[in-house]
Amino acid sequence: MIARYKEAAVFYTVTGTGAPVVLLHGFLETSSMWQEVVPYLSASHSVICIDLLGHGKTECVGYVHRMEEMAQAVCAVLDVLSIERAAFVGHSMGGYVALALAALKPTMVTALCLVNSTSSPDSEARKNVRDRASKTAKRNYPLLVKTSIDQLFDTAGKKRFNAQIQQLCKEALDMGVRGYIAANEGMKLRENTSRVFSEVPRKLMVFSKADTVLCSNRLQAEAAEVQAAVTELEGGHMSVIEHPKLITELIYNFLK
């Protein structure tokens, strides 16, 4: 299904009936990443999956997609569905978008699960990495995509999830350079949303010991600060792919 945000078509799906839960994918991903989670959650919930701006079947609206802009696009979908309150699950960038939405509409977010995500802004070192990535995207986008996605998995994961990695690469290549740079620049501009996160009624942080993007020790400290429940997993940054059954169980139990 398609909603409209500004001049862009925003793709979404709705599966099941019951209390709404919104699943938001990460950078270089699409809503299809939740395909193993949706059948279980939809038995008791109305599950809304959305392709974020510049990803999947959703178009770009500019050359920088701030997290607030992506959150507004999510709100456009929820307006079409007449949903005023929902639980949210966000993987990586999807978590940043959910937090931006919570800042814009605090009463809308009844519960928030961050999967391999954080309320902290980019460090200066991380911003520098993003600057280099945006420049590289203009020169050799296919190589950048392959390198970026490989780094999201630990050594064992690269071999075990080769088919999934190939699919992620295909989806990332389909989004194109403009979508990549717009989201990359948007993530670089995000602010600290720990206060926003702390005010969400129910919250869970799921992260991994070998995540090369986010430090698990810092996430532990963040969880203590905002008083979020915690689950730490083995593996890298792609917990939804690496532990689909466990992630599904964690989300299902969190939503009870």
PDB file of C-alpha atoms in Angstrom:
ATOM      1  CA  MET A   1       0.000   0.000   0.000  1.00  0.00           C
ATOM      2  CA  ILE A   2       1.029   3.596  -0.611  1.00  0.00           C
ATOM      3  CA  ALA A   3       0.675   6.740   1.492  1.00  0.00           C
ATOM      4  CA  ARG A   4       1.881  10.194   0.447  1.00  0.00           C
ATOM      5  CA  TYR A   5       4.376  12.408   2.238  1.00  0.00           C
ATOM      6  CA  LYS A   6       5.091  15.668   0.431  1.00  0.00           C
ATOM      7  CA  GLU A   7       5.743  14.561  -3.156  1.00  0.00           C
ATOM      8  CA  ALA A   8       6.909  11.055  -2.224  1.00  0.00           C
ATOM      9  CA  ALA A   9       5.132   7.712  -2.297  1.00  0.00           C
ATOM     10  CA  VAL A  10       5.659   5.905   1.038  1.00  0.00           C
ATOM     11  CA  PHE A  11       5.266   2.128   0.864  1.00  0.00           C
ATOM     12  CA  TYR A  12       3.822   0.172   3.788  1.00  0.00           C
ATOM     13  CA  THR A  13       2.112  -3.089   4.666  1.00  0.00           C
ATOM     14  CA  VAL A  14      -0.416  -3.981   7.342  1.00  0.00           C
ATOM     15  CA  THR A  15      -0.720  -7.559   8.570  1.00  0.00           C
ATOM     16  CA  GLY A  16      -3.050  -8.927  11.256  1.00  0.00           C
ATOM     17  CA  THR A  17      -5.444  -7.229  13.648  1.00  0.00           C
ATOM     18  CA  GLY A  18      -5.175  -5.989  17.213  1.00  0.00           C
ATOM     19  CA  ALA A  19      -3.074  -3.382  18.955  1.00  0.00           C
ATOM     20  CA  PRO A  20      -0.768  -1.681  16.422  1.00  0.00           C
ATOM     21  CA  VAL A  21       2.987  -2.199  16.363  1.00  0.00           C
ATOM     22  CA  VAL A  22       5.188  -0.357  13.867  1.00  0.00           C
ATOM     23  CA  LEU A  23       8.391  -2.046  12.641  1.00  0.00           C
ATOM     24  CA  LEU A  24      11.068   0.294  11.256  1.00  0.00           C
ATOM     25  CA  HIS A  25      14.075  -1.050   9.370  1.00  0.00           C
ATOM     26  CA  GLY A  26      17.636   0.203   9.424  1.00  0.00           C
ATOM     27  CA  PHE A  27      19.978   1.941   6.973  1.00  0.00           C
ATOM     28  CA  LEU A  28      20.388   0.120   3.608  1.00  0.00           C
ATOM     29  CA  GLU A  29      17.502  -2.200   4.543  1.00  0.00           C
ATOM     30  CA  THR A  30      13.813  -2.354   3.629  1.00  0.00           C
ATOM     31  CA  SER A  31      10.650  -3.424   5.419  1.00  0.00           C
ATOM     32  CA  SER A  32      11.232  -6.949   4.059  1.00  0.00           C
ATOM     33  CA  MET A  33      13.818  -7.468   6.810  1.00  0.00           C
ATOM     34  CA  TRP A  34      10.908  -8.175   9.175  1.00  0.00           C
ATOM     35  CA  GLN A  35       9.522 -11.023   7.058  1.00  0.00           C
ATOM     36  CA  GLU A  36      10.269 -13.707   9.651  1.00  0.00           C
ATOM     37  CA  VAL A  37       8.919 -11.608  12.520  1.00  0.00           C
ATOM     38  CA  VAL A  38       5.611 -10.470  11.019  1.00  0.00           C
ATOM     39  CA  PRO A  39       3.749 -13.846  10.878  1.00  0.00           C
ATOM     40  CA  TYR A  40       4.160 -14.387  14.622  1.00  0.00           C
ATOM     41  CA  LEU A  41       3.390 -10.851  15.773  1.00  0.00           C
ATOM     42  CA  SER A  42       0.382 -10.538  13.456  1.00  0.00           C
ATOM     43  CA  ALA A  43      -1.397 -13.342  15.315  1.00  0.00           C
ATOM     44  CA  SER A  44      -2.096 -10.851  18.105  1.00  0.00           C
ATOM     45  CA  HIS A  45      -1.241  -7.425  16.669  1.00  0.00           C
ATOM     46  CA  SER A  46      -1.770  -5.210  13.679  1.00  0.00           C
ATOM     47  CA  VAL A  47       1.781  -5.096  12.306  1.00  0.00           C
ATOM     48  CA  ILE A  48       2.717  -2.079  10.192  1.00  0.00           C
ATOM     49  CA  CYS A  49       5.968  -2.255   8.210  1.00  0.00           C
ATOM     50  CA  ILE A  50       7.175   0.874   6.420  1.00  0.00           C
ATOM     51  CA  ASP A  51       9.896   1.532   3.850  1.00  0.00           C
ATOM     52  CA  LEU A  52      11.627   4.662   5.142  1.00  0.00           C
ATOM     53  CA  LEU A  53      12.449   7.597   2.870  1.00  0.00           C
ATOM     54  CA  GLY A  54      14.797   6.643   0.029  1.00  0.00           C
ATOM     55  CA  HIS A  55      14.640   2.939   0.885  1.00  0.00           C
ATOM     56  CA  GLY A  56      12.803   0.073  -0.780  1.00  0.00           C
ATOM     57  CA  LYS A  57       9.692   1.276  -2.597  1.00  0.00           C
ATOM     58  CA  THR A  58       9.606   4.661  -0.866  1.00  0.00           C
ATOM     59  CA  GLU A  59      10.851   7.687  -2.763  1.00  0.00           C
ATOM     60  CA  CYS A  60      13.209  10.457  -1.681  1.00  0.00           C
ATOM     61  CA  VAL A  61      11.936  13.907  -0.743  1.00  0.00           C
ATOM     62  CA  GLY A  62      15.260  15.737  -0.738  1.00  0.00           C
ATOM     63  CA  TYR A  63      19.004  15.308  -0.569  1.00  0.00           C
ATOM     64  CA  VAL A  64      19.191  15.101   3.230  1.00  0.00           C
ATOM     65  CA  HIS A  65      16.684  12.960   5.104  1.00  0.00           C
ATOM     66  CA  ARG A  66      16.837  14.057   8.709  1.00  0.00           C
ATOM     67  CA  MET A  67      15.389  11.598  11.192  1.00  0.00           C
ATOM     68  CA  GLU A  68      12.575  14.082  11.906  1.00  0.00           C
ATOM     69  CA  GLU A  69      11.656  14.051   8.207  1.00  0.00           C
ATOM     70  CA  MET A  70      11.570  10.268   8.161  1.00  0.00           C
ATOM     71  CA  ALA A  71       9.417  10.356  11.305  1.00  0.00           C
ATOM     72  CA  GLN A  72       6.969  12.694   9.560  1.00  0.00           C
ATOM     73  CA  ALA A  73       6.728  10.201   6.686  1.00  0.00           C
ATOM     74  CA  VAL A  74       5.916   7.463   9.219  1.00  0.00           C
ATOM     75  CA  CYS A  75       3.245   9.708  10.709  1.00  0.00           C
ATOM     76  CA  ALA A  76       1.751  10.153   7.230  1.00  0.00           C
ATOM     77  CA  VAL A  77       1.228   6.383   7.063  1.00  0.00           C
ATOM     78  CA  LEU A  78      -0.276   6.245  10.545  1.00  0.00           C
ATOM     79  CA  ASP A  79      -2.604   9.129   9.702  1.00  0.00           C
ATOM     80  CA  VAL A  80      -3.939   7.155   6.732  1.00  0.00           C
ATOM     81  CA  LEU A  81      -4.542   4.209   9.068  1.00  0.00           C
ATOM     82  CA  SER A  82      -6.118   6.455  11.754  1.00  0.00           C
ATOM     83  CA  ILE A  83      -3.579   5.229  14.330  1.00  0.00           C
ATOM     84  CA  GLU A  84      -2.958   7.677  17.171  1.00  0.00           C
ATOM     85  CA  ARG A  85      -0.983   5.408  19.533  1.00  0.00           C
ATOM     86  CA  ALA A  86       1.282   2.445  18.808  1.00  0.00           C
ATOM     87  CA  ALA A  87       4.255   0.429  19.975  1.00  0.00           C
ATOM     88  CA  PHE A  88       7.413   0.805  17.890  1.00  0.00           C
ATOM     89  CA  VAL A  89      10.351  -1.462  17.129  1.00  0.00           C
ATOM     90  CA  GLY A  90      13.310   0.093  15.338  1.00  0.00           C
ATOM     91  CA  HIS A  91      16.457  -1.548  14.055  1.00  0.00           C
ATOM     92  CA  SER A  92      19.481   0.762  13.946  1.00  0.00           C
ATOM     93  CA  MET A  93      18.363   3.815  11.900  1.00  0.00           C
ATOM     94  CA  GLY A  94      14.757   2.722  12.437  1.00  0.00           C
ATOM     95  CA  GLY A  95      15.337   3.292  16.146  1.00  0.00           C
ATOM     96  CA  TYR A  96      16.610   6.805  15.451  1.00  0.00           C
ATOM     97  CA  VAL A  97      13.439   7.484  13.466  1.00  0.00           C
ATOM     98  CA  ALA A  98      11.215   6.106  16.235  1.00  0.00           C
ATOM     99  CA  LEU A  99      12.951   8.361  18.763  1.00  0.00           C
ATOM    100  CA  ALA A 100      12.525  11.373  16.471  1.00  0.00           C
ATOM    101  CA  LEU A 101       8.823  10.504  16.236  1.00  0.00           C
ATOM    102  CA  ALA A 102       8.595  10.252  20.021  1.00  0.00           C
ATOM    103  CA  ALA A 103      10.073  13.743  20.247  1.00  0.00           C
ATOM    104  CA  LEU A 104       7.527  15.071  17.746  1.00  0.00           C
ATOM    105  CA  LYS A 105       4.508  13.213  19.164  1.00  0.00           C
ATOM    106  CA  PRO A 106       5.267  11.948  22.686  1.00  0.00           C
ATOM    107  CA  THR A 107       1.834  10.464  23.318  1.00  0.00           C
ATOM    108  CA  MET A 108       1.918   8.361  20.144  1.00  0.00           C
ATOM    109  CA  VAL A 109       4.713   6.034  21.300  1.00  0.00           C
ATOM    110  CA  THR A 110       3.349   3.675  23.957  1.00  0.00           C
ATOM    111  CA  ALA A 111       6.384   1.381  23.939  1.00  0.00           C
ATOM    112  CA  LEU A 112       9.729   1.365  22.133  1.00  0.00           C
ATOM    113  CA  CYS A 113      12.167  -1.455  21.466  1.00  0.00           C
ATOM    114  CA  LEU A 114      15.550  -0.414  20.081  1.00  0.00           C
ATOM    115  CA  VAL A 115      17.377  -3.218  18.279  1.00  0.00           C
ATOM    116  CA  ASN A 116      21.062  -2.426  17.674  1.00  0.00           C
ATOM    117  CA  SER A 117      20.233   1.246  18.067  1.00  0.00           C
ATOM    118  CA  THR A 118      20.837   4.153  20.419  1.00  0.00           C
ATOM    119  CA  SER A 119      19.507   7.489  21.605  1.00  0.00           C
ATOM    120  CA  SER A 120      23.033   8.931  21.519  1.00  0.00           C
ATOM    121  CA  PRO A 121      24.155  11.122  18.597  1.00  0.00           C
ATOM    122  CA  ASP A 122      27.100  10.314  16.352  1.00  0.00           C
ATOM    123  CA  SER A 123      30.551  10.834  17.822  1.00  0.00           C
ATOM    124  CA  GLU A 124      32.914  13.085  15.876  1.00  0.00           C
ATOM    125  CA  ALA A 125      34.761   9.984  14.680  1.00  0.00           C
ATOM    126  CA  ARG A 126      31.514   8.475  13.417  1.00  0.00           C
ATOM    127  CA  LYS A 127      30.607  11.723  11.637  1.00  0.00           C
ATOM    128  CA  ASN A 128      33.978  11.614   9.879  1.00  0.00           C
ATOM    129  CA  VAL A 129      33.247   8.049   8.759  1.00  0.00           C
ATOM    130  CA  ARG A 130      29.929   9.195   7.333  1.00  0.00           C
ATOM    131  CA  ASP A 131      31.610  12.086   5.497  1.00  0.00           C
ATOM    132  CA  ARG A 132      34.044   9.685   3.836  1.00  0.00           C
ATOM    133  CA  ALA A 133      31.220   7.267   2.992  1.00  0.00           C
ATOM    134  CA  SER A 134      29.165   9.978   1.267  1.00  0.00           C
ATOM    135  CA  LYS A 135      32.175  10.929  -0.853  1.00  0.00           C
ATOM    136  CA  THR A 136      32.911   7.287  -1.687  1.00  0.00           C
ATOM    137  CA  ALA A 137      29.268   6.731  -2.690  1.00  0.00           C
ATOM    138  CA  LYS A 138      29.735   9.170  -5.567  1.00  0.00           C
ATOM    139  CA  ARG A 139      32.873   7.395  -6.780  1.00  0.00           C
ATOM    140  CA  ASN A 140      32.227   3.672  -6.293  1.00  0.00           C
ATOM    141  CA  TYR A 141      28.807   2.960  -4.841  1.00  0.00           C
ATOM    142  CA  PRO A 142      28.772  -0.844  -5.410  1.00  0.00           C
ATOM    143  CA  LEU A 143      32.054  -1.280  -3.522  1.00  0.00           C
ATOM    144  CA  LEU A 144      30.866   0.945  -0.690  1.00  0.00           C
ATOM    145  CA  VAL A 145      27.642  -1.075  -0.324  1.00  0.00           C
ATOM    146  CA  LYS A 146      29.462  -4.401  -0.220  1.00  0.00           C
ATOM    147  CA  THR A 147      32.033  -3.153   2.300  1.00  0.00           C
ATOM    148  CA  SER A 148      29.439  -1.434   4.494  1.00  0.00           C
ATOM    149  CA  ILE A 149      27.148  -4.458   4.727  1.00  0.00           C
ATOM    150  CA  ASP A 150      29.990  -6.918   5.321  1.00  0.00           C
ATOM    151  CA  GLN A 151      31.015  -4.861   8.351  1.00  0.00           C
ATOM    152  CA  LEU A 152      27.602  -5.328   9.945  1.00  0.00           C
ATOM    153  CA  PHE A 153      28.261  -9.042  10.559  1.00  0.00           C
ATOM    154  CA  ASP A 154      30.888 -10.731  12.678  1.00  0.00           C
ATOM    155  CA  THR A 155      33.313 -13.209  11.058  1.00  0.00           C
ATOM    156  CA  ALA A 156      31.063 -16.229  11.547  1.00  0.00           C
ATOM    157  CA  GLY A 157      28.017 -14.297  10.382  1.00  0.00           C
ATOM    158  CA  LYS A 158      29.603 -13.349   7.065  1.00  0.00           C
ATOM    159  CA  LYS A 159      29.798 -17.034   6.128  1.00  0.00           C
ATOM    160  CA  ARG A 160      26.560 -18.206   7.709  1.00  0.00           C
ATOM    161  CA  PHE A 161      24.383 -15.429   6.299  1.00  0.00           C
ATOM    162  CA  ASN A 162      25.943 -15.057   2.861  1.00  0.00           C
ATOM    163  CA  ALA A 163      22.575 -15.323   1.076  1.00  0.00           C
ATOM    164  CA  GLN A 164      21.065 -12.616   3.285  1.00  0.00           C
ATOM    165  CA  ILE A 165      24.110 -10.403   2.738  1.00  0.00           C
ATOM    166  CA  GLN A 166      23.688 -10.731  -1.028  1.00  0.00           C
ATOM    167  CA  GLN A 167      20.030  -9.730  -0.722  1.00  0.00           C
ATOM    168  CA  LEU A 168      20.895  -6.738   1.469  1.00  0.00           C
ATOM    169  CA  CYS A 169      23.469  -5.632  -1.111  1.00  0.00           C
ATOM    170  CA  LYS A 170      20.900  -5.882  -3.903  1.00  0.00           C
ATOM    171  CA  GLU A 171      18.360  -3.813  -1.967  1.00  0.00           C
ATOM    172  CA  ALA A 172      20.998  -1.208  -1.099  1.00  0.00           C
ATOM    173  CA  LEU A 173      22.113  -0.937  -4.719  1.00  0.00           C
ATOM    174  CA  ASP A 174      18.489  -0.496  -5.792  1.00  0.00           C
ATOM    175  CA  MET A 175      18.055   2.493  -3.472  1.00  0.00           C
ATOM    176  CA  GLY A 176      20.820   4.334  -5.300  1.00  0.00           C
ATOM    177  CA  VAL A 177      23.388   6.954  -4.365  1.00  0.00           C
ATOM    178  CA  ARG A 178      20.858   9.698  -3.616  1.00  0.00           C
ATOM    179  CA  GLY A 179      18.962   7.591  -1.068  1.00  0.00           C
ATOM    180  CA  TYR A 180      22.220   6.457   0.537  1.00  0.00           C
ATOM    181  CA  ILE A 181      23.652   9.944   0.960  1.00  0.00           C
ATOM    182  CA  ALA A 182      20.350  11.470   2.117  1.00  0.00           C
ATOM    183  CA  ALA A 183      19.983   8.958   4.954  1.00  0.00           C
ATOM    184  CA  ASN A 184      23.687   8.977   5.812  1.00  0.00           C
ATOM    185  CA  GLU A 185      23.715  12.774   6.121  1.00  0.00           C
ATOM    186  CA  GLY A 186      20.469  12.693   8.094  1.00  0.00           C
ATOM    187  CA  MET A 187      21.870  10.281  10.665  1.00  0.00           C
ATOM    188  CA  LYS A 188      24.932  12.481  11.068  1.00  0.00           C
ATOM    189  CA  LEU A 189      22.719  15.437  12.044  1.00  0.00           C
ATOM    190  CA  ARG A 190      20.666  13.714  14.706  1.00  0.00           C
ATOM    191  CA  GLU A 191      20.740  15.024  18.280  1.00  0.00           C
ATOM    192  CA  ASN A 192      20.790  13.315  21.666  1.00  0.00           C
ATOM    193  CA  THR A 193      17.345  11.846  22.349  1.00  0.00           C
ATOM    194  CA  SER A 194      18.070  10.119  25.663  1.00  0.00           C
ATOM    195  CA  ARG A 195      15.612  12.374  27.491  1.00  0.00           C
ATOM    196  CA  VAL A 196      12.920  11.495  24.968  1.00  0.00           C
ATOM    197  CA  PHE A 197      13.716   7.806  25.319  1.00  0.00           C
ATOM    198  CA  SER A 198      13.612   7.975  29.115  1.00  0.00           C
ATOM    199  CA  GLU A 199      10.065   9.332  28.965  1.00  0.00           C
ATOM    200  CA  VAL A 200       8.683   6.475  26.846  1.00  0.00           C
ATOM    201  CA  PRO A 201       6.475   4.372  29.187  1.00  0.00           C
ATOM    202  CA  ARG A 202       7.939   0.973  28.268  1.00  0.00           C
ATOM    203  CA  LYS A 203      11.314   0.446  26.644  1.00  0.00           C
ATOM    204  CA  LEU A 204      13.699  -2.360  25.720  1.00  0.00           C
ATOM    205  CA  MET A 205      17.198  -2.265  24.276  1.00  0.00           C
ATOM    206  CA  VAL A 206      18.512  -5.277  22.372  1.00  0.00           C
ATOM    207  CA  PHE A 207      22.148  -5.202  21.286  1.00  0.00           C
ATOM    208  CA  SER A 208      25.097  -7.435  20.468  1.00  0.00           C
ATOM    209  CA  LYS A 209      28.492  -8.060  21.964  1.00  0.00           C
ATOM    210  CA  ALA A 210      30.375  -7.986  18.630  1.00  0.00           C
ATOM    211  CA  ASP A 211      28.520  -5.054  17.066  1.00  0.00           C
ATOM    212  CA  THR A 212      31.059  -3.049  15.037  1.00  0.00           C
ATOM    213  CA  VAL A 213      28.750  -0.012  14.810  1.00  0.00           C
ATOM    214  CA  LEU A 214      27.661   0.439  18.434  1.00  0.00           C
ATOM    215  CA  CYS A 215      29.665  -0.328  21.587  1.00  0.00           C
ATOM    216  CA  SER A 216      27.785  -2.743  23.845  1.00  0.00           C
ATOM    217  CA  ASN A 217      29.325  -1.257  27.000  1.00  0.00           C
ATOM    218  CA  ARG A 218      28.047   2.195  26.085  1.00  0.00           C
ATOM    219  CA  LEU A 219      24.619   0.771  25.330  1.00  0.00           C
ATOM    220  CA  GLN A 220      24.562  -0.903  28.740  1.00  0.00           C
ATOM    221  CA  ALA A 221      25.282   2.459  30.340  1.00  0.00           C
ATOM    222  CA  GLU A 222      22.613   4.134  28.209  1.00  0.00           C
ATOM    223  CA  ALA A 223      20.025   1.534  29.198  1.00  0.00           C
ATOM    224  CA  ALA A 224      20.770   2.142  32.880  1.00  0.00           C
ATOM    225  CA  GLU A 225      20.469   5.901  32.382  1.00  0.00           C
ATOM    226  CA  VAL A 226      17.069   5.756  30.657  1.00  0.00           C
ATOM    227  CA  GLN A 227      15.882   2.781  32.752  1.00  0.00           C
ATOM    228  CA  ALA A 228      15.304   0.449  29.817  1.00  0.00           C
ATOM    229  CA  ALA A 229      15.199  -3.328  30.013  1.00  0.00           C
ATOM    230  CA  VAL A 230      18.185  -4.985  28.311  1.00  0.00           C
ATOM    231  CA  THR A 231      18.931  -8.115  26.309  1.00  0.00           C
ATOM    232  CA  GLU A 232      22.463  -8.688  25.036  1.00  0.00           C
ATOM    233  CA  LEU A 233      23.030 -11.181  22.205  1.00  0.00           C
ATOM    234  CA  GLU A 234      25.948 -12.794  20.459  1.00  0.00           C
ATOM    235  CA  GLY A 235      26.837 -11.652  16.947  1.00  0.00           C
ATOM    236  CA  GLY A 236      27.058  -8.367  15.102  1.00  0.00           C
ATOM    237  CA  HIS A 237      24.849  -5.448  14.159  1.00  0.00           C
ATOM    238  CA  MET A 238      22.182  -7.443  12.294  1.00  0.00           C
ATOM    239  CA  SER A 239      20.401  -9.185  15.163  1.00  0.00           C
ATOM    240  CA  VAL A 240      17.110  -9.473  13.255  1.00  0.00           C
ATOM    241  CA  ILE A 241      18.873 -11.615  10.636  1.00  0.00           C
ATOM    242  CA  GLU A 242      21.269 -13.380  12.992  1.00  0.00           C
ATOM    243  CA  HIS A 243      18.664 -14.307  15.628  1.00  0.00           C
ATOM    244  CA  PRO A 244      15.216 -14.138  13.967  1.00  0.00           C
ATOM    245  CA  LYS A 245      13.446 -16.526  16.347  1.00  0.00           C
ATOM    246  CA  LEU A 246      14.930 -14.969  19.471  1.00  0.00           C
ATOM    247  CA  ILE A 247      14.208 -11.430  18.262  1.00  0.00           C
ATOM    248  CA  THR A 248      10.628 -12.448  17.510  1.00  0.00           C
ATOM    249  CA  GLU A 249      10.212 -13.902  20.998  1.00  0.00           C
ATOM    250  CA  LEU A 250      11.739 -10.814  22.611  1.00  0.00           C
ATOM    251  CA  ILE A 251       9.431  -8.463  20.708  1.00  0.00           C
ATOM    252  CA  TYR A 252       6.371 -10.661  21.310  1.00  0.00           C
ATOM    253  CA  ASN A 253       7.012 -10.800  25.054  1.00  0.00           C
ATOM    254  CA  PHE A 254       7.778  -7.075  25.150  1.00  0.00           C
ATOM    255  CA  LEU A 255       4.427  -6.287  23.542  1.00  0.00           C
ATOM    256  CA  LYS A 256       2.390  -8.345  26.013  1.00  0.00           C
TER     257      LYS A 256
END
